[in-house]
Coordinates of C-alpha atoms and ligand atoms in Angstrom, one line a residue:
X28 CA 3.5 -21.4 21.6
X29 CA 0.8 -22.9 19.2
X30 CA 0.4 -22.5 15.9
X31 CA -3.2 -21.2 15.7
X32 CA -5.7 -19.2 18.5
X33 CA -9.3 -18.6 18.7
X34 CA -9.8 -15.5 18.7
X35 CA -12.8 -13.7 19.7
X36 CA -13.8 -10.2 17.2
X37 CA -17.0 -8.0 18.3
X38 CA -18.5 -9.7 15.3
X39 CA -17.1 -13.1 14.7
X40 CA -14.8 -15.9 16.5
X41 CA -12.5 -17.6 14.0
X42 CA -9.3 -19.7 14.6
X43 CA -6.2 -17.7 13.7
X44 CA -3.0 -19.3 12.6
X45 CA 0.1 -17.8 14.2
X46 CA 2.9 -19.7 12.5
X47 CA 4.9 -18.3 9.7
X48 CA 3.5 -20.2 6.2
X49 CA 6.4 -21.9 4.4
X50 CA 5.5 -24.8 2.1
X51 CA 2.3 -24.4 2.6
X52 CA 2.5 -25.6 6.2
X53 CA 2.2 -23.1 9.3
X54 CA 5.4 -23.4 11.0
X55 CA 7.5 -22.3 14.1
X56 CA 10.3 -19.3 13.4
X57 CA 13.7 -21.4 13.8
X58 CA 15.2 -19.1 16.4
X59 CA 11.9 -19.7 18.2
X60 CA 10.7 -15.9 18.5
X61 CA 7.4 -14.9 18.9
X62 CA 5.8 -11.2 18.7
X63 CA 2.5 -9.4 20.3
X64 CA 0.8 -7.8 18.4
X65 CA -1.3 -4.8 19.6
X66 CA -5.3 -3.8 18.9
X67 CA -4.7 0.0 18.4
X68 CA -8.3 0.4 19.7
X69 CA -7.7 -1.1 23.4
X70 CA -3.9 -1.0 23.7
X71 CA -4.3 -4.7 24.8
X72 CA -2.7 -7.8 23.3
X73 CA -4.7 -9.5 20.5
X74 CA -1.9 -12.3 20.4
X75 CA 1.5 -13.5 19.9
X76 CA 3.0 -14.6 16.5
X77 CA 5.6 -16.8 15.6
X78 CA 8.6 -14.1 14.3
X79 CA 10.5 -14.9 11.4
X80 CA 14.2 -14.1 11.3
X81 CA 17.3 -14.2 9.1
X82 CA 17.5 -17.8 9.0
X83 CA 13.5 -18.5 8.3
X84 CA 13.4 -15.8 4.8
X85 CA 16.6 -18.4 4.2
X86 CA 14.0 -21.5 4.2
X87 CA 11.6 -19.6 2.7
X88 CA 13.6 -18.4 0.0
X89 CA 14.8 -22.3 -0.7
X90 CA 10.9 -23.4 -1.0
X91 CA 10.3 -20.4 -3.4
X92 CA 13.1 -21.3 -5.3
X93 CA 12.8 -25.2 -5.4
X94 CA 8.2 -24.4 -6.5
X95 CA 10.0 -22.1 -9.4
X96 CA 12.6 -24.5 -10.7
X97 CA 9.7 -27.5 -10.2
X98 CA 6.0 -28.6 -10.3
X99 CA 5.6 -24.2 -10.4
X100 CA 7.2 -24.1 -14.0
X101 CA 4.9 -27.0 -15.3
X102 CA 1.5 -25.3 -14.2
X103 CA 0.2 -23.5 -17.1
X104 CA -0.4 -19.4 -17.5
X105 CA -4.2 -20.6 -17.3
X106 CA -4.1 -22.7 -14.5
X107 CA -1.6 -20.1 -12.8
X108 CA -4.8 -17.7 -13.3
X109 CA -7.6 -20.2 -12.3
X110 CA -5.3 -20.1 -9.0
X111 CA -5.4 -16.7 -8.3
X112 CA -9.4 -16.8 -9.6
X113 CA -9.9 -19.5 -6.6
X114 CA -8.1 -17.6 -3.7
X115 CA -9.9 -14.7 -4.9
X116 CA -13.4 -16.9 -4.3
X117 CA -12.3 -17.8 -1.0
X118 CA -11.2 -14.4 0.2
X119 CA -14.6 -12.9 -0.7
X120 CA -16.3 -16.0 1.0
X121 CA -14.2 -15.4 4.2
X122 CA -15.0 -11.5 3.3
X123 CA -16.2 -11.0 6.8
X124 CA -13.7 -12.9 9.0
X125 CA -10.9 -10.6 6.6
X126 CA -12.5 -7.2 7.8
X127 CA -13.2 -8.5 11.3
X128 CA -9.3 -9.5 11.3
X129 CA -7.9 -6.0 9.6
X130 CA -10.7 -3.9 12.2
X131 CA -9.1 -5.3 15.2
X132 CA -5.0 -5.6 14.1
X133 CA -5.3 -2.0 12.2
X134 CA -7.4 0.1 14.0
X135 CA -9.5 0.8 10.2
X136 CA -13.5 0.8 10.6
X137 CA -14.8 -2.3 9.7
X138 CA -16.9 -0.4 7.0
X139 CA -13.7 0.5 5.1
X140 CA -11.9 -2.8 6.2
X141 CA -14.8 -4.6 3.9
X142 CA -13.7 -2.4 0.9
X143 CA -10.2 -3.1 1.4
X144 CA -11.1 -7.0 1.2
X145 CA -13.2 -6.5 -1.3
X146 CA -10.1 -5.0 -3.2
X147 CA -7.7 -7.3 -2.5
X148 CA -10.1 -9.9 -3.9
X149 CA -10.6 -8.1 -7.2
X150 CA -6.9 -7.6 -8.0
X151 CA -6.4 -10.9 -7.5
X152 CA -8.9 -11.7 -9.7
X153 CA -7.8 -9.5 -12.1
X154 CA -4.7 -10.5 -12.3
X155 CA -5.6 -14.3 -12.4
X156 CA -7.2 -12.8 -16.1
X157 CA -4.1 -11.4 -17.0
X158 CA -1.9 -14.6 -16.3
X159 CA -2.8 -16.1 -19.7
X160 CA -2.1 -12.9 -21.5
X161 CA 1.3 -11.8 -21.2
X162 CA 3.4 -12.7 -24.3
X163 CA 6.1 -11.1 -26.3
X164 CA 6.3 -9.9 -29.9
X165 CA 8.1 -11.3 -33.0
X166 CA 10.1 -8.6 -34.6
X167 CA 11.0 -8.0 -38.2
X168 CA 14.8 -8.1 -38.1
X169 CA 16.0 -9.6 -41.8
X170 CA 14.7 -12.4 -44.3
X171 CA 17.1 -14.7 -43.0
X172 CA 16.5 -14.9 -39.1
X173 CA 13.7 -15.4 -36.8
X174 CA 13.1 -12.7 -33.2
X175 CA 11.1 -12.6 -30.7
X176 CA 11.2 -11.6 -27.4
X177 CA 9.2 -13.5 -24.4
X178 CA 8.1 -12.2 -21.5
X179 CA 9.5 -14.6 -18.9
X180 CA 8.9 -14.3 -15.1
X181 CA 12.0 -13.3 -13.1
X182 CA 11.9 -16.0 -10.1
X183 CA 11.8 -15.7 -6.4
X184 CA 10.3 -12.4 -5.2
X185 CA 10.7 -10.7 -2.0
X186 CA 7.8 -8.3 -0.8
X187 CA 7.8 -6.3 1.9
X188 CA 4.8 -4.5 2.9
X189 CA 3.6 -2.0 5.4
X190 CA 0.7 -1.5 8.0
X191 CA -1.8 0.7 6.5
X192 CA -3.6 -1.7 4.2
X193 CA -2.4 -5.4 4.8
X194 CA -4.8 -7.4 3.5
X195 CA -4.9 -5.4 0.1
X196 CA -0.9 -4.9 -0.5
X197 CA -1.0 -8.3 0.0
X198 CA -3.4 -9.1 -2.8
X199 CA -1.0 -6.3 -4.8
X200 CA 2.0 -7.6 -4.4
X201 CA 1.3 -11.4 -4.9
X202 CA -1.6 -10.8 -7.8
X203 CA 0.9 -9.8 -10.5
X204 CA 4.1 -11.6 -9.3
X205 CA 2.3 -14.9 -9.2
X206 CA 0.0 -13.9 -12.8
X207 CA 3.8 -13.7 -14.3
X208 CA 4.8 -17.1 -13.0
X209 CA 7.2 -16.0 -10.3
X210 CA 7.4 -17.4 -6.3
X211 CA 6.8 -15.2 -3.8
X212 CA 8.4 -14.3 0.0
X213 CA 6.2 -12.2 1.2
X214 CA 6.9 -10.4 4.7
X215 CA 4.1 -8.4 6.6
X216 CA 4.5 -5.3 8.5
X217 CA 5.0 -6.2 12.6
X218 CA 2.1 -4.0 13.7
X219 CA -0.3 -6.1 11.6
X220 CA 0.3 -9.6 10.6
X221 CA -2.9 -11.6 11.3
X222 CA -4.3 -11.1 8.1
X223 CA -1.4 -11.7 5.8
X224 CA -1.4 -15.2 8.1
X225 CA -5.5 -15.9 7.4
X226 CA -5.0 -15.6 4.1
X227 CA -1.9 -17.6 3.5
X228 CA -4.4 -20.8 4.5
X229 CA -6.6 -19.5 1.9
X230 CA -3.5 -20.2 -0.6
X231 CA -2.9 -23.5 0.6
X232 CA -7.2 -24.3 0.2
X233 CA -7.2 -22.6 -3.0
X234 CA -4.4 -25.5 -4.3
X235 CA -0.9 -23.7 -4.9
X236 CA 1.7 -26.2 -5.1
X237 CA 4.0 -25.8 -1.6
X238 CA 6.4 -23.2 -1.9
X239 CA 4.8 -20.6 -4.3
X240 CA 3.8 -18.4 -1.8
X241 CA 5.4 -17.6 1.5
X242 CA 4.7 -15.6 4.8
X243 CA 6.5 -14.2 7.0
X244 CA 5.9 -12.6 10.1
X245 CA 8.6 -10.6 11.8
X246 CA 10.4 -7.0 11.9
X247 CA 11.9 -4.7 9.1
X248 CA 15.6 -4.5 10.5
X249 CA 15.7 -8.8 10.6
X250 CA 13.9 -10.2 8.3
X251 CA 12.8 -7.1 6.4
X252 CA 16.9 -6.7 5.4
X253 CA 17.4 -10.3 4.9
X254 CA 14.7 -9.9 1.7
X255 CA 16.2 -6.9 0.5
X256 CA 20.2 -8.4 0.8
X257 CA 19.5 -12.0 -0.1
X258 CA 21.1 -13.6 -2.7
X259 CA 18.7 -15.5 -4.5
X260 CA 16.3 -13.4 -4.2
X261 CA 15.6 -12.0 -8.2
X262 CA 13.0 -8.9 -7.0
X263 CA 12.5 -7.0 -4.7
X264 CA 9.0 -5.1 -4.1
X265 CA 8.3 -2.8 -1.2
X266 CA 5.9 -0.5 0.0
X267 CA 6.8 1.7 2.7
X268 CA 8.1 4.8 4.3
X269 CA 11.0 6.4 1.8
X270 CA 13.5 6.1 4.5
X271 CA 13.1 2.5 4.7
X272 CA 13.4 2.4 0.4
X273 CA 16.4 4.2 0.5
X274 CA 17.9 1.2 2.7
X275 CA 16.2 -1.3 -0.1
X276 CA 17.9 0.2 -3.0
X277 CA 21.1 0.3 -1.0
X278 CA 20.9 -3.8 -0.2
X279 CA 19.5 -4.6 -3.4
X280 CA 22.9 -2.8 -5.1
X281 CA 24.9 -4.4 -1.9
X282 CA 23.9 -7.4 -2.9
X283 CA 23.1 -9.7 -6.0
X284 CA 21.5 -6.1 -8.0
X285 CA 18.0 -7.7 -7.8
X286 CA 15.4 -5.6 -9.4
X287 CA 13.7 -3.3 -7.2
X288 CA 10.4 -1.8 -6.8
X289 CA 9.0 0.9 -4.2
X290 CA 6.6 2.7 -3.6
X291 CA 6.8 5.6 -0.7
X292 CA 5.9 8.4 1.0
X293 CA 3.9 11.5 -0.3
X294 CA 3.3 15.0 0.5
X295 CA 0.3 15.2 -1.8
X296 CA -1.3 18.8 -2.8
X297 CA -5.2 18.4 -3.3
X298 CA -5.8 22.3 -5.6
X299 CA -9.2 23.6 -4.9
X300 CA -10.1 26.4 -7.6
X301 CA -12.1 29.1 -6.7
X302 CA -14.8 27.8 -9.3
X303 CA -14.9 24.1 -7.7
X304 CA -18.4 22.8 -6.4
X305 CA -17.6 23.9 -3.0
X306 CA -19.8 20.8 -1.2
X307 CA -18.5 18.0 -3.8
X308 CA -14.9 19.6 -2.9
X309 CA -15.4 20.1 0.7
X310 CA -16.4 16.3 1.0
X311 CA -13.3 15.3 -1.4
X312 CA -10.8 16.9 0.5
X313 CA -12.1 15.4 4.2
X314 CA -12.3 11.8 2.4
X315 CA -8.8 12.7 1.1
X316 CA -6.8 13.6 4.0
X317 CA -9.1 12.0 7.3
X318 CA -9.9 8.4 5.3
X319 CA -8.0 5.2 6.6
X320 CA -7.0 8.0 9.5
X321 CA -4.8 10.0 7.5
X322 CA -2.9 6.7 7.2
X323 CA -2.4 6.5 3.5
X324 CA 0.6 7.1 1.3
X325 CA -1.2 9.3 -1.3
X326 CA -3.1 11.6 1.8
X327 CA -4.0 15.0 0.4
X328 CA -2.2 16.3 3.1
X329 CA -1.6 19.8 1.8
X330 CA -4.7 21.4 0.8
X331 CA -4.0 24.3 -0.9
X332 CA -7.4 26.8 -1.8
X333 CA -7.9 29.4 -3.9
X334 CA -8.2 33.0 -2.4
X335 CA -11.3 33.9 -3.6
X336 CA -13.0 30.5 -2.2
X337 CA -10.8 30.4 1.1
X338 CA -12.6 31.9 4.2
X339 CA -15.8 30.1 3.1
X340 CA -14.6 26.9 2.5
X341 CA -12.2 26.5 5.4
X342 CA -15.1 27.9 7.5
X343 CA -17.1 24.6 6.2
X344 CA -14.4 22.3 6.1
X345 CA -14.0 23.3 9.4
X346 CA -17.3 21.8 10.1
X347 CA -17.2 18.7 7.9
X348 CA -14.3 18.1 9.4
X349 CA -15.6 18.3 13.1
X350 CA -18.7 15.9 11.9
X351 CA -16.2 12.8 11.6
X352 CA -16.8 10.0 13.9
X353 CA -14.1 8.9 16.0
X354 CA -14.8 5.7 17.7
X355 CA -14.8 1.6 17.5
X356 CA -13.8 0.7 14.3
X357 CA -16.3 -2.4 14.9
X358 CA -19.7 0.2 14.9
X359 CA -20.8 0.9 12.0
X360 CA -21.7 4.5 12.2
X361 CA -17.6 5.6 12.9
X362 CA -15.4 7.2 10.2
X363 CA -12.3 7.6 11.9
X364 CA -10.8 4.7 14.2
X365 CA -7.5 4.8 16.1
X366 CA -3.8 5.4 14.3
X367 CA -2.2 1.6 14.5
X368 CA 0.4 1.7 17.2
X369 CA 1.5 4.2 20.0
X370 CA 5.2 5.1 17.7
X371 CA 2.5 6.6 15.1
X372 CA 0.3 8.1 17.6
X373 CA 3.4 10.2 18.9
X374 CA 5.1 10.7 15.9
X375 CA 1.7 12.6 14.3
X376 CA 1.8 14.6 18.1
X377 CA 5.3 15.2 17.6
X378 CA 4.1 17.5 14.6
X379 CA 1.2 18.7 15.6
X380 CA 3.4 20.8 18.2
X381 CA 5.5 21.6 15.5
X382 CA 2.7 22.9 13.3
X383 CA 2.0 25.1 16.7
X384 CA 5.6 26.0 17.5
X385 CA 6.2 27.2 13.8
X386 CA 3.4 29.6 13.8
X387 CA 0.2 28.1 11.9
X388 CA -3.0 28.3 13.6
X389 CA -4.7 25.5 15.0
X390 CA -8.5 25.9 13.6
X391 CA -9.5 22.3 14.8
X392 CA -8.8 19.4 16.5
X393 CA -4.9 18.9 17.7
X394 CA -5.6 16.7 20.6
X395 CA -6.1 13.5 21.8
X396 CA -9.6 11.3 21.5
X397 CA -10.9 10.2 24.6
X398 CA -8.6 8.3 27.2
X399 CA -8.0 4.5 25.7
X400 CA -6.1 4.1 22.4
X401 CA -4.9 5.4 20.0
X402 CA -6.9 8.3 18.7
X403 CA -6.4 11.4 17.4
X404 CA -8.9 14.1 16.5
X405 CA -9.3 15.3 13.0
X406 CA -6.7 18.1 12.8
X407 CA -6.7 21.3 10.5
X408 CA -3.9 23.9 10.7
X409 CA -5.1 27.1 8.5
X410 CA -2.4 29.7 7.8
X411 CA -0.1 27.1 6.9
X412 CA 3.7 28.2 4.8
X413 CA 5.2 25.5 2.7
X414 CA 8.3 25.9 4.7
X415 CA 7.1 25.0 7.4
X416 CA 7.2 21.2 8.5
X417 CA 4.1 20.3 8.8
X418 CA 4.0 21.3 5.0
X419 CA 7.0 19.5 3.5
X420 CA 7.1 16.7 5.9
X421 CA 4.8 13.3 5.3
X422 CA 2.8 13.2 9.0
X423 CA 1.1 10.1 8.1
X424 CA -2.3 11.0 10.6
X425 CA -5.2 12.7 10.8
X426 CA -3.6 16.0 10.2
X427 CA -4.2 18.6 7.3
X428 CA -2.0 21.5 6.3
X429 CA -4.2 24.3 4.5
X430 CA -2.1 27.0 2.2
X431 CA -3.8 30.0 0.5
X432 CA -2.9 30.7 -3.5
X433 CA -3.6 33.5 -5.6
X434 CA -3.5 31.9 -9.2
X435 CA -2.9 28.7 -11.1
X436 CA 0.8 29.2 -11.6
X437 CA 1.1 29.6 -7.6
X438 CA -0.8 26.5 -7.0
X439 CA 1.5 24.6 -9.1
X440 CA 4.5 26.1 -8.2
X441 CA 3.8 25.0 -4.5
X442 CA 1.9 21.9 -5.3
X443 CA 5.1 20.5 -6.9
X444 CA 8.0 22.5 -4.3
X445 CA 8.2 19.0 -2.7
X446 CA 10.8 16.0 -3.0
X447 CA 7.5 14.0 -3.3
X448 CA 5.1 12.8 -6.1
X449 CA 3.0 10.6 -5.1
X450 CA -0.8 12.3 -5.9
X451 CA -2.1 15.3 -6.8
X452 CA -6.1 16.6 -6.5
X453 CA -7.7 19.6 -8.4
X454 CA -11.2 20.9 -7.7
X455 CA -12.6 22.5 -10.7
X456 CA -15.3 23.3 -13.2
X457 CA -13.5 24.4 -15.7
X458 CA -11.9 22.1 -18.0
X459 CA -9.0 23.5 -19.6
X460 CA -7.7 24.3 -15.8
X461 CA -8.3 20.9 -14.7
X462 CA -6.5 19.4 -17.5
X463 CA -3.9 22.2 -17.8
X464 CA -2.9 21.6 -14.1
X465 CA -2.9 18.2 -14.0
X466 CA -0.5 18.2 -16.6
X467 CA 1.8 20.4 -15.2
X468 CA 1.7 18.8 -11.6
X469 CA 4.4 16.2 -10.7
X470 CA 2.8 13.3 -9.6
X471 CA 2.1 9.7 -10.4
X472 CA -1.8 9.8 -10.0
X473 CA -4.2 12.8 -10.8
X474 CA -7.7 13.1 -9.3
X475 CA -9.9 15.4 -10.4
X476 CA -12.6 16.7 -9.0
X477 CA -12.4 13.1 -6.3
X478 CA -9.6 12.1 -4.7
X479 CA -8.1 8.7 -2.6
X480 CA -10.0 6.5 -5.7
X481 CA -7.2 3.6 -6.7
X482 CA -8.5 1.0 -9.1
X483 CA -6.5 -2.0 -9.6
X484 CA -6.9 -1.8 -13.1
X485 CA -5.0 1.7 -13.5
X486 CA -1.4 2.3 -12.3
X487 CA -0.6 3.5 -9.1
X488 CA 3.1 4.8 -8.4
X489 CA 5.2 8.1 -8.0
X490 CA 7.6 10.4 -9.1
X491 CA 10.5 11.8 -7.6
X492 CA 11.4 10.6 -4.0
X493 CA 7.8 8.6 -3.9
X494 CA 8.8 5.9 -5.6
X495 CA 10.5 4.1 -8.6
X496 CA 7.8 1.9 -11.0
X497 CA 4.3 1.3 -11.0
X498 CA 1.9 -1.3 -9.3
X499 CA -1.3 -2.5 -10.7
X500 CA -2.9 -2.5 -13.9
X501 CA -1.0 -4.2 -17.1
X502 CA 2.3 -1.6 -16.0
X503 CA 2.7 -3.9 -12.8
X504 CA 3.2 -7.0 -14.8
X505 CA 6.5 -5.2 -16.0
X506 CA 7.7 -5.5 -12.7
X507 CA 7.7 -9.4 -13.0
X508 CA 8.5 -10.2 -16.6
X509 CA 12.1 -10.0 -17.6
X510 CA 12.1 -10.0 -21.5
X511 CA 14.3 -12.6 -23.7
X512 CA 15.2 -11.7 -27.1
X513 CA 15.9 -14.8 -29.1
X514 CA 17.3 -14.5 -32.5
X515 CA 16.8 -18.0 -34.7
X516 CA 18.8 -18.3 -38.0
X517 CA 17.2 -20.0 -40.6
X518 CA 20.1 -19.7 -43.1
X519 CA 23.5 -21.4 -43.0
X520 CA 26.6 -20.1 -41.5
X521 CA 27.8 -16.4 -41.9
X522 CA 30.9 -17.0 -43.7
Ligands
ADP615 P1 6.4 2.7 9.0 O1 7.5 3.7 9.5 O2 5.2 3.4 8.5 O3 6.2 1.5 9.8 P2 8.3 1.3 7.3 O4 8.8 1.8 6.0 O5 9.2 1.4 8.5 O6 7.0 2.2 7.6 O7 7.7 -0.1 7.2 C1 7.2 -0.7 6.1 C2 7.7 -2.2 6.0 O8 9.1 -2.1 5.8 C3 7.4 -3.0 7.2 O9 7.1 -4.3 6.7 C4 8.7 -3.0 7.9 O10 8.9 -4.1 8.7 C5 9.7 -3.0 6.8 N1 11.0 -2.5 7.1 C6 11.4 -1.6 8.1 N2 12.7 -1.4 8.1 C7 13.2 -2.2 7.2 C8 14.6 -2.5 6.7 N3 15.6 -1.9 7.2 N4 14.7 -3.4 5.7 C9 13.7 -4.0 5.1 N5 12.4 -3.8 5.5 C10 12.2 -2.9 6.5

């Protein structure tokens, strides 16, 4: 097989590279796999990649070490950030091509596909400010001695990322690993891998020496677990399902104790107070659990609503709800396009039943979308009990899980009865409950009175079983700095 396609998008035609990106060359997998991958949309073939396996992460993980030990250590912070300025240029010049690329491999609208890439352009750029910045301190110890610490990257990183947004967990992961000075081995979820793969060119045209970024195509249980138990890898970042991080943390102890990052699953309660602004809520809660398809680690899956506020808003979430546009992700006027692969599309079936068989009543939605694809109509279960599953359990789809409270100390004593703690939304007009509740809530990101808004310059992580550090902002580049402590005498000898 080739390594590059033309391949033809309802808006553009663009050539495609297939290989994997080692050395800043596309290349063949050296088992000589290749992989289909599937537009969610028709259930045809887009195309086949080239699959990446044990023994390719290996040669990938030898460029990324051989860039960091060479011409990568003698590029400056500021060039390192001029770098990362220049692929940011050339991923907002190829804007279009990127949202053409993530509409057809992920199923997303191409109207929320354009956000995305404009995202993953502004974190890199972002970050490309911050590579000049990072320095230690120096440290009063005693008259006689000299400390300070620096901030030094840690060396080859392995990232492993998922489905739902590939084009901007790209741009997350490699922003602040490559801002710190570290390489990078970066393997893209098997349901979605073309635009991981357009974008790797854009590394090579943007002028980053051979080896300081590398992608890999290929499956979680091969080439996924060869990241997580290598070696010489130093770091290990993944974003995922918390199953998956579970096996992460077990190969990174397995193996050489390389640092680990992840970032997981949710259950996230979005609070509506029987004082919110009932339309700004109504619309805050349907962007919050129906955006990107339900498809989003921080969904405000459980929507829990106040008594005195519940039969009216449910009656008109109900209708916002039903006013979602389900269709081609290429037309502009659709909201809600296809979940990315048939596994997904069952799995969120699988508990719709459940949420039927356990007793909660199914107030909209609960079927399929039309008769090609993967669709799946917005879905609103009222007369929900945390017990049950669709509840507790992260659905990842289209599907919401409404719960009556009486007061604030219910709300939070449900909002945080959850292993997760990812995100958290309140509705309110009132101050002191908004702030009262948000601190009380467990969770690594509070929105109030919105919800689903990440900036890359805050911090985005969780507690509990979401999730162990924080990505983006100035807390991410602690994720790629290890710090030295050095300690220079300037008197004689001790004794
Ligand atoms: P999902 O179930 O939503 O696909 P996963 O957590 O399985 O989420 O996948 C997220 C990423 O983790 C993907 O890139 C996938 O290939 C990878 N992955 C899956 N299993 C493993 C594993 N055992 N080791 C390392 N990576 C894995």
């Amino acid at each position: 097989m080739s390594l590059s396609t033309l391949i033809q998008t309802p808006y553009i035609r663009y050539e495609q590279p297939l290989g994997l990106f080692i050395n800043n060359e596309f290349v063949k997998g050296v088992e000589g796999k290749t992989f289909q991958t599937i537009n969610p949309t028709t259930e045809k073939v887009i195309t086949s990649v080239h699959e990446g396996t044990e023994k390719d992460v290996d040669i990938a993980v030898k460029a990324a070490r051989a860039a960091f030990e060479g011409e990568w250590h003698s590029v400056t912070p500021s060039e390192r950030g001029r770098l990362l300025v220049k692929l940011a240029d050339l991923i907002e010049r190829d804007s279009e091509t990127l949202a053409a690329i993530e509409a057809l491999d992920n199923g997303k609208t191409v109207a929320m596909a354009k956000i995305d890439v404009e995202a993953a352009a502004g974190c890199l750029r972002y970050y490309g400010g911050w590579a000049d910045k990072i320095h230690g301190q120096t440290i009063d110890t005693n008259n006689e001695t000299l400390s300070y610490t620096r901030h030094e990257a840690i060396g080859v990183c392995g990232q492993i990322i998922p489905w739902n947004f590939p084009i901007m967990m790209w741009a997350w992961k490699i922003g602040p690993a490559v801002a710190a000075g570290n390489t990078v081995v970066l393997k893209t979820a098997e349901q979605t891998p073309l635009s991981g793969l357009y974008a790797a060119k854009l590394i090579a045209e943007a002028g980053f020496p051979p080896g300081v970024v590398n992608i890999i195509s290929g499956f979680g249980r091969t080439a996924g677990a060869a990241i997580s138990s290598h070696m010489d890898i130093d770091k290990v970042a993944f974003t995922g399902s918390t199953m998956v991080g579970r096996l992460i943390l077990q190969a990174a102890a397995k193996s050489n104790l390389k640092k680990v990052t992840l970032e997981l699953g949710g259950k996230s309660p979005n609070i509506v107070f029987d004082d919110a602004d009932i339309d700004n809520a109504i619309s805050w809660a349907n962007f919050g659990i129906f955006y990107t398809h339900g498809q989003i680690c921080c969904a405000g899956s459980r929507l829990l609503v106040q008594e005195g506020i519940y039969d009216k808003f449910v009656a008109r979430f109900k209708e916002r709800a039903a006013q979602n546009k389900l269709g081609d992700p290429f037309n502009p006027q659709t909201f809600q396009g296809p979940q990315v692969s048939r596994l997904q599309f069952n799995r969120v079936m699988e508990y719709i039943d459940s949420g039927k068989k356990d007793g909660a009543q199914l107030a909209l939605g609960g079927h399929r979308y039309g008769k090609e694809g993967y669709f799946i109509q917005p879905t609103v279960f009222t007369g929900v009990d945390p017990t049950m599953r669709i509840a507790k359990e992260e659905i990842f789809g289209p599907v919401v899980a409404i719960i009556k409270f009486k007061d604030e100390a219910e709300a939070i004593k449900i909002g945080n009865d959850s292993n997760y703690g990812l995100a958290a939304g309140i509705h309110t007009q009132n101050v002191n409950t908004a702030i009262r509740v948000s601190n009380a809530l467990q969770a690594g990101t509070v929105w109030i009175n919105n919800y689903n808004m990440i900036s890359y310059q805050a911090p985005f992580g969780g507690f509990k079983e979401s999730g162990i550090g924080r990505e983006l902002g100035s807390y991410a580049l602690e994720n790629y700095t290890q710090i030295k402590t050095v300690h220079y005498r300037l008197g004689g000898a001790l004794f």
